[in-house]
Coordinates of C-alpha atoms and ligand atoms in Angstrom, one line a residue:
M180 CA -45.8 105.0 106.2
E181 CA -43.3 104.7 109.0
V182 CA -45.4 106.7 111.5
E183 CA -48.4 104.4 110.9
K184 CA -46.5 101.5 112.3
R185 CA -46.1 103.4 115.6
W186 CA -49.8 104.0 115.8
L187 CA -50.6 100.4 115.0
K188 CA -48.2 99.2 117.7
A189 CA -49.8 101.4 120.3
L190 CA -53.2 100.1 119.2
E191 CA -52.0 96.5 119.5
V192 CA -50.8 97.2 123.0
R193 CA -54.2 98.5 124.0
R194 CA -55.9 95.5 122.5
D195 CA -53.6 93.1 124.3
Q196 CA -54.5 94.7 127.6
S197 CA -58.2 94.4 126.8
L198 CA -58.3 98.2 126.8
L199 CA -59.6 98.9 123.3
R200 CA -62.8 101.1 123.5
H201 CA -65.5 100.8 120.9
R202 CA -68.5 102.8 120.0
L203 CA -72.0 101.3 119.8
Q204 CA -74.1 102.8 117.0
V205 CA -77.4 103.8 118.4
D206 CA -80.4 104.4 116.2
S207 CA -83.1 105.3 118.6
P208 CA -83.7 108.3 120.9
P209 CA -82.0 108.0 124.3
G210 CA -84.2 106.4 127.0
E211 CA -85.1 103.3 129.0
R212 CA -84.7 101.3 125.8
L213 CA -82.2 101.8 123.0
S214 CA -82.0 100.2 119.7
S215 CA -78.7 99.4 118.1
G216 CA -77.8 97.1 115.2
G217 CA -81.4 95.9 114.9
R218 CA -81.5 94.9 118.5
D219 CA -83.3 96.3 121.5
Y220 CA -81.6 96.9 124.8
L221 CA -82.5 98.1 128.2
C222 CA -80.2 100.9 128.9
F223 CA -78.5 101.5 132.2
A224 CA -75.5 103.3 130.8
S225 CA -76.6 106.9 130.1
N226 CA -76.4 110.0 132.2
D227 CA -79.9 111.1 131.3
Y228 CA -80.9 110.7 135.0
L229 CA -84.3 112.5 134.7
G230 CA -85.3 111.3 131.3
L231 CA -85.2 114.8 129.8
A232 CA -83.1 114.0 126.7
N233 CA -86.2 112.9 124.8
D234 CA -88.8 114.9 126.7
D235 CA -91.6 116.5 124.6
L236 CA -91.4 120.0 126.2
V237 CA -87.6 120.1 125.9
K238 CA -87.7 119.0 122.3
Q239 CA -90.5 121.5 121.6
A240 CA -88.4 124.3 123.0
A241 CA -85.5 123.3 120.7
I242 CA -87.7 123.0 117.7
E243 CA -89.4 126.3 118.2
A244 CA -86.1 128.1 118.7
I245 CA -84.6 126.5 115.6
S246 CA -87.6 127.7 113.6
R247 CA -87.1 131.2 114.9
Y248 CA -83.4 131.5 115.2
G249 CA -81.9 128.9 112.9
V250 CA -79.5 126.1 113.7
G251 CA -75.9 127.5 114.2
S252 CA -75.0 130.5 116.3
G253 CA -72.8 131.7 113.5
A254 CA -69.9 133.1 115.5
S255 CA -68.2 133.2 118.9
H256 CA -69.8 135.0 121.9
M257 CA -67.5 138.0 121.5
V258 CA -68.4 138.5 117.8
T259 CA -72.1 137.9 116.9
G260 CA -72.7 134.5 118.4
H261 CA -74.1 135.7 121.7
H262 CA -77.9 135.4 121.5
R263 CA -80.7 136.5 123.7
E264 CA -81.3 132.8 124.5
H265 CA -77.9 132.5 126.0
D266 CA -78.6 135.5 128.3
L267 CA -81.9 134.2 129.3
L268 CA -80.4 130.8 130.2
E269 CA -77.5 132.5 132.1
Q270 CA -80.0 134.5 134.2
A271 CA -82.0 131.4 135.0
L272 CA -78.9 129.6 136.0
A273 CA -77.7 132.4 138.3
E274 CA -81.1 132.3 140.0
F275 CA -81.1 128.5 140.2
T276 CA -77.6 128.3 141.8
G277 CA -78.0 131.4 144.0
R278 CA -74.9 133.0 142.4
D279 CA -74.5 136.5 141.0
R280 CA -73.9 135.4 137.5
A281 CA -73.5 132.4 135.2
L282 CA -71.6 131.9 131.9
V283 CA -72.6 129.3 129.4
F284 CA -70.2 127.0 127.5
S285 CA -70.7 124.5 124.7
T286 CA -69.3 121.6 126.7
G287 CA -68.3 120.7 130.3
Y288 CA -64.8 119.7 129.1
M289 CA -64.3 123.1 127.7
A290 CA -65.8 124.9 130.8
N291 CA -63.3 123.2 133.0
M292 CA -60.3 123.8 130.7
A293 CA -61.4 127.4 130.5
V294 CA -62.0 128.1 134.2
I295 CA -59.0 126.4 135.6
S296 CA -56.5 127.7 133.0
A297 CA -57.9 131.3 133.2
L298 CA -57.7 131.4 137.0
S299 CA -54.3 129.9 137.6
G300 CA -50.9 130.2 136.1
R301 CA -47.3 129.1 136.5
K302 CA -46.8 130.6 139.9
D303 CA -50.0 129.2 141.3
A304 CA -51.1 125.7 142.5
V305 CA -54.0 123.5 141.7
F306 CA -55.0 120.9 144.2
E307 CA -57.3 118.1 142.9
D308 CA -59.0 115.1 144.2
R309 CA -57.2 112.0 142.8
L310 CA -60.4 110.8 141.2
N311 CA -61.5 114.1 139.5
H312 CA -62.9 114.0 136.1
A313 CA -60.4 114.1 133.2
S314 CA -61.5 117.6 132.1
L315 CA -60.5 119.0 135.6
I316 CA -57.2 117.2 135.4
D317 CA -56.6 118.5 131.9
G318 CA -57.6 122.0 132.9
G319 CA -54.9 121.9 135.6
L320 CA -52.3 120.8 133.1
L321 CA -53.2 123.4 130.6
S322 CA -52.9 126.2 133.3
G323 CA -49.2 125.4 133.8
A324 CA -49.8 125.7 137.5
R325 CA -48.1 123.4 140.0
F326 CA -50.4 120.4 140.1
Q327 CA -51.0 118.3 143.2
R328 CA -53.5 115.5 143.7
Y329 CA -54.8 114.7 147.2
L330 CA -56.2 111.4 148.3
H331 CA -59.8 110.8 147.3
T332 CA -62.3 112.7 149.4
D333 CA -59.6 113.1 152.1
C334 CA -59.7 116.6 153.7
D335 CA -56.6 115.8 155.8
S336 CA -54.6 114.9 152.7
L337 CA -55.6 118.2 151.1
K338 CA -54.7 120.1 154.3
T339 CA -51.2 118.5 154.3
A340 CA -50.7 119.4 150.7
L341 CA -51.8 123.0 151.3
A342 CA -49.6 123.4 154.4
R343 CA -46.6 122.0 152.6
F344 CA -47.1 124.4 149.7
E345 CA -47.5 127.4 152.0
S346 CA -44.4 126.6 154.0
K347 CA -42.2 127.7 151.0
P348 CA -41.5 131.5 151.1
D349 CA -41.8 131.7 147.3
N350 CA -45.4 130.7 147.4
Q351 CA -46.8 133.4 149.6
D352 CA -48.7 135.2 146.9
A353 CA -49.7 132.2 144.9
L354 CA -53.3 131.4 144.2
K355 CA -54.3 128.0 145.7
L356 CA -57.2 126.5 143.7
V357 CA -58.9 123.5 145.1
V358 CA -60.9 121.5 142.6
T359 CA -63.3 118.6 143.1
D360 CA -66.2 116.8 141.5
G361 CA -69.4 117.2 143.5
V362 CA -70.5 113.7 142.7
F363 CA -67.6 111.5 141.4
S364 CA -68.5 110.4 137.9
M365 CA -67.1 106.8 138.0
D366 CA -67.8 106.1 141.7
G367 CA -71.0 107.9 142.4
N368 CA -70.0 109.1 145.9
M369 CA -70.2 112.7 147.0
A370 CA -67.3 115.0 147.8
P371 CA -67.1 116.0 151.5
L372 CA -67.9 119.6 150.6
P373 CA -68.4 121.1 154.1
G374 CA -65.0 119.7 155.1
L375 CA -63.4 121.0 152.0
V376 CA -65.0 124.4 152.5
E377 CA -63.5 124.5 156.0
V378 CA -60.0 123.5 154.9
C379 CA -60.1 126.1 152.1
E380 CA -61.2 128.8 154.5
Q381 CA -58.4 128.0 156.9
H382 CA -55.8 128.1 154.1
E383 CA -57.2 130.9 152.0
A384 CA -57.7 128.6 149.1
V385 CA -60.4 129.0 146.5
L386 CA -62.8 126.1 146.1
M387 CA -64.1 125.0 142.7
V388 CA -66.8 122.3 142.5
D389 CA -67.8 120.6 139.3
D390 CA -71.3 119.3 140.0
A391 CA -72.0 117.6 136.6
H392 CA -73.7 114.6 138.3
G393 CA -75.3 116.3 141.3
L394 CA -77.3 119.0 139.6
G395 CA -80.9 118.1 138.9
V396 CA -80.5 115.0 141.2
F397 CA -79.7 116.3 144.7
G398 CA -81.3 119.0 146.7
P399 CA -85.0 119.8 147.1
S400 CA -85.1 121.8 143.8
G401 CA -82.3 119.9 142.1
G402 CA -79.7 122.4 143.0
G403 CA -77.2 119.6 143.4
C404 CA -74.5 119.2 146.1
I405 CA -74.4 122.8 147.0
E406 CA -78.1 122.9 147.7
H407 CA -77.8 119.6 149.5
F408 CA -75.2 121.0 151.9
K409 CA -76.6 124.6 151.7
L410 CA -73.3 126.1 150.6
Q411 CA -73.3 129.8 149.6
Q412 CA -71.3 131.6 146.9
N413 CA -68.7 132.7 149.5
Q414 CA -68.1 129.1 150.5
V415 CA -68.0 127.6 147.0
P416 CA -67.0 130.6 144.9
I417 CA -66.7 128.6 141.6
L418 CA -69.4 126.3 140.6
V419 CA -69.4 124.4 137.3
G420 CA -72.4 122.4 136.0
T421 CA -73.0 120.5 132.8
F422 CA -76.2 120.0 130.7
G423 CA -75.3 116.6 129.2
K424 CA -76.3 114.7 132.3
A425 CA -79.6 115.4 134.2
F426 CA -80.5 118.3 132.0
G427 CA -80.6 116.0 129.0
T428 CA -79.2 118.6 126.6
A429 CA -75.6 119.6 125.9
G430 CA -73.3 122.3 127.2
A431 CA -72.2 123.6 130.6
F432 CA -71.9 126.7 132.8
V433 CA -69.8 128.3 135.4
A434 CA -71.5 130.4 138.1
G435 CA -70.1 132.7 140.7
S436 CA -69.5 136.4 141.5
Q437 CA -69.8 139.2 139.0
T438 CA -66.1 139.7 139.1
L439 CA -65.3 136.0 138.6
I440 CA -67.5 135.8 135.5
R441 CA -66.2 139.1 134.0
Y442 CA -62.7 137.8 134.5
I443 CA -63.4 134.4 132.8
E444 CA -65.1 136.1 129.9
Q445 CA -62.0 138.2 129.3
F446 CA -59.3 135.7 130.0
A447 CA -60.5 132.2 129.2
R448 CA -59.2 131.2 125.8
P449 CA -61.5 128.1 125.5
Y450 CA -64.4 130.5 126.1
I451 CA -63.3 133.2 123.6
Y452 CA -62.0 131.2 120.7
T453 CA -64.9 129.0 120.0
T454 CA -68.3 129.2 118.3
A455 CA -71.2 129.9 120.7
M456 CA -73.6 127.0 121.6
P457 CA -76.6 127.0 119.2
P458 CA -79.3 129.3 120.6
A459 CA -81.8 126.4 120.3
M460 CA -79.7 124.4 122.7
A461 CA -79.8 127.2 125.2
A462 CA -83.6 127.4 124.8
A463 CA -84.0 123.6 125.3
T464 CA -81.7 123.8 128.3
R465 CA -83.8 126.6 129.9
Q466 CA -86.9 124.4 129.4
A467 CA -85.1 121.5 131.0
L468 CA -84.1 123.7 133.9
K469 CA -87.7 124.7 134.4
I470 CA -88.7 121.0 134.7
I471 CA -85.9 120.3 137.1
V472 CA -86.9 123.1 139.4
E473 CA -90.6 122.6 139.2
S474 CA -91.1 118.9 139.2
N475 CA -89.9 116.9 142.1
D476 CA -91.7 113.7 140.9
R477 CA -88.8 112.8 138.6
R478 CA -86.4 113.1 141.4
A479 CA -88.6 111.1 143.7
R480 CA -88.9 108.3 141.1
L481 CA -85.2 108.3 140.6
R482 CA -84.6 108.1 144.4
D483 CA -87.1 105.2 144.6
N484 CA -85.2 103.4 141.8
I485 CA -81.9 103.9 143.5
T486 CA -83.2 102.5 146.8
S487 CA -85.0 99.5 145.4
F488 CA -82.0 98.6 143.1
R489 CA -79.6 98.7 146.0
S490 CA -81.8 96.7 148.3
A491 CA -82.4 94.1 145.6
M492 CA -78.6 93.7 145.2
K493 CA -78.2 93.4 148.9
R494 CA -80.8 90.6 149.0
H495 CA -78.9 88.7 146.4
D496 CA -75.6 89.4 148.1
I497 CA -74.1 91.3 145.2
A498 CA -71.9 94.1 146.5
L499 CA -72.2 97.6 145.0
M500 CA -69.9 100.5 145.8
A501 CA -71.2 103.0 148.4
S502 CA -73.3 105.5 146.5
D503 CA -76.6 107.4 146.9
S504 CA -76.5 108.8 143.4
P505 CA -77.8 107.4 140.1
I506 CA -74.3 106.1 139.5
Q507 CA -74.2 102.6 141.0
P508 CA -70.9 101.0 140.2
L509 CA -70.2 97.3 140.6
L510 CA -66.5 96.7 141.1
V511 CA -65.0 93.9 139.1
G512 CA -61.3 94.6 139.1
D513 CA -59.8 92.8 136.2
N514 CA -60.4 94.1 132.6
D515 CA -60.9 90.6 131.0
T516 CA -63.4 89.6 133.6
L517 CA -65.3 92.8 133.1
M518 CA -65.4 92.4 129.4
R519 CA -66.8 88.8 129.7
L520 CA -69.4 90.0 132.1
N521 CA -70.3 92.9 129.8
A522 CA -70.6 90.6 126.8
F523 CA -73.0 88.4 128.8
L524 CA -75.2 91.4 129.8
M525 CA -75.3 92.5 126.2
E526 CA -76.3 89.1 125.0
Q527 CA -79.1 89.3 127.6
G528 CA -80.2 92.7 126.1
I529 CA -78.8 94.9 128.9
L530 CA -76.5 97.9 128.3
V531 CA -74.3 99.2 131.1
G532 CA -71.1 101.1 131.2
A533 CA -68.0 98.9 131.2
I534 CA -65.3 101.2 132.6
R535 CA -61.6 100.3 132.4
P536 CA -58.3 102.1 133.0
P537 CA -57.2 104.8 132.4
T538 CA -60.7 106.1 133.1
V539 CA -60.5 104.4 136.5
P540 CA -57.3 103.4 138.4
D541 CA -55.6 100.1 137.4
G542 CA -57.2 97.0 138.8
S543 CA -60.6 98.8 139.4
A544 CA -62.4 98.0 136.2
R545 CA -66.2 98.2 136.9
L546 CA -69.7 98.1 135.6
R547 CA -71.0 101.6 135.8
I548 CA -74.7 101.1 136.2
T549 CA -76.7 104.3 136.0
L550 CA -80.3 104.7 137.0
S551 CA -82.9 107.1 135.7
S552 CA -86.4 108.3 136.7
S553 CA -87.6 106.8 133.4
H554 CA -86.7 103.2 134.4
G555 CA -89.8 101.2 135.3
S556 CA -89.8 98.5 137.9
E557 CA -89.9 95.8 135.3
S558 CA -86.7 97.1 133.8
L559 CA -85.1 97.2 137.2
D560 CA -86.2 93.6 137.8
Q561 CA -84.7 92.5 134.5
L562 CA -81.4 94.1 135.4
V563 CA -81.4 92.5 138.8
N564 CA -82.3 89.1 137.4
T565 CA -79.6 89.3 134.8
L566 CA -77.0 90.2 137.3
V567 CA -78.1 87.3 139.5
R568 CA -77.7 85.0 136.6
A569 CA -74.3 86.4 135.9
K570 CA -73.3 85.7 139.4
G571 CA -74.6 82.1 139.0
R572 CA -72.2 81.7 136.1
S573 CA -69.4 83.0 138.2
L574 CA -69.1 86.1 136.0
L575 CA -69.0 88.3 139.0
Ligands
PLP209 C1 -69.4 114.7 131.9 C2 -68.5 115.5 132.8 C3 -67.8 116.6 132.3 C4 -67.8 116.9 130.8 O1 -68.9 117.5 130.4 P1 -69.3 117.5 128.9 O2 -70.3 118.5 128.7 O3 -69.7 116.1 128.6 O4 -68.0 117.8 128.1 C5 -67.1 117.4 133.2 N1 -67.1 117.1 134.5 C6 -67.7 116.0 135.0 C7 -67.6 115.7 136.4 C8 -68.4 115.2 134.1 O5 -69.0 114.1 134.6

């Protein structure tokens, strides 16, 4: 077929650039160790930062809810898919985030598409950090709003973009939506939220934070970047969080004022026209949230792992990117070099994320090493030793 040739050609181009992605088939639960293709690996590639994805209490909550309520939700939220378990989770999330209300989605990708496209339209403007997650970028594109990227974590660059937009008479009534990751997913650094809050206040812009990687990890009770910086609802009016990372389950939420949530419920197509998350997933997530709030030991263990990994790398003179989060990237630059390094690590039984463009900017291919509270010190030693050997072989 003629069209197949086109697809094949595009695939060849990707291959020639060392950019083909491939899936590893896993046949064990997520955790410190994974098995795949009959081999065991130490895993430093998942976002299960607190080891909750295979936690007994979380699993038990899901199993009990499945026994009581079945597997699928059966319909969208506006029909008969909205279950008591969703409400209970939403109430718990509102309390957890200190917001009036929360609304649950099946995925973070969808939550971001929904929120941004419902809030902004053709006459409005969306301002995004250059390194925002793809779902935030795609939400901006779906909205049809004018779309501007500011320099990474650069409040002055945002300020300039807002001022330029405001200077045009036509834009006086436009909504200005500023969108940022809380913790950047491929870099691990935190957004300068207090600075962004200030710029948004000065320019009457609305700030939306997607804290997928901060929730559960930062703040005394795992409330994420907003708890870390003590930011209230009036300062960060739109907060998105996801459950696929530290919560160890699946899904997402948006939290904010009563009016914000009512509006999204009515106007966000990606919320309305989709089957509700299974009630059992909501029940499991509520159990994960309980653990996140109540137990600081997991966060403490995670913090210790981050500190000891970074100091070991420093001792061996291996440079990591600046990050206090569980995401500890090691910049390699070139795609081929990264893939050779990654092949060596896999041979040695270590799994890490090998991240290439377009996920990250050209020339900034990297190992995305992620740490979890479930990693023991022996596993960390093994990771460090393997990286040191890779360095000895000039692979990094
Ligand atoms: C993972 C991620 C998402 C997407 O969430 P899913 O639930 O996996 O669809 C959105 N935003 C950020 C910053 C993420 O890291």
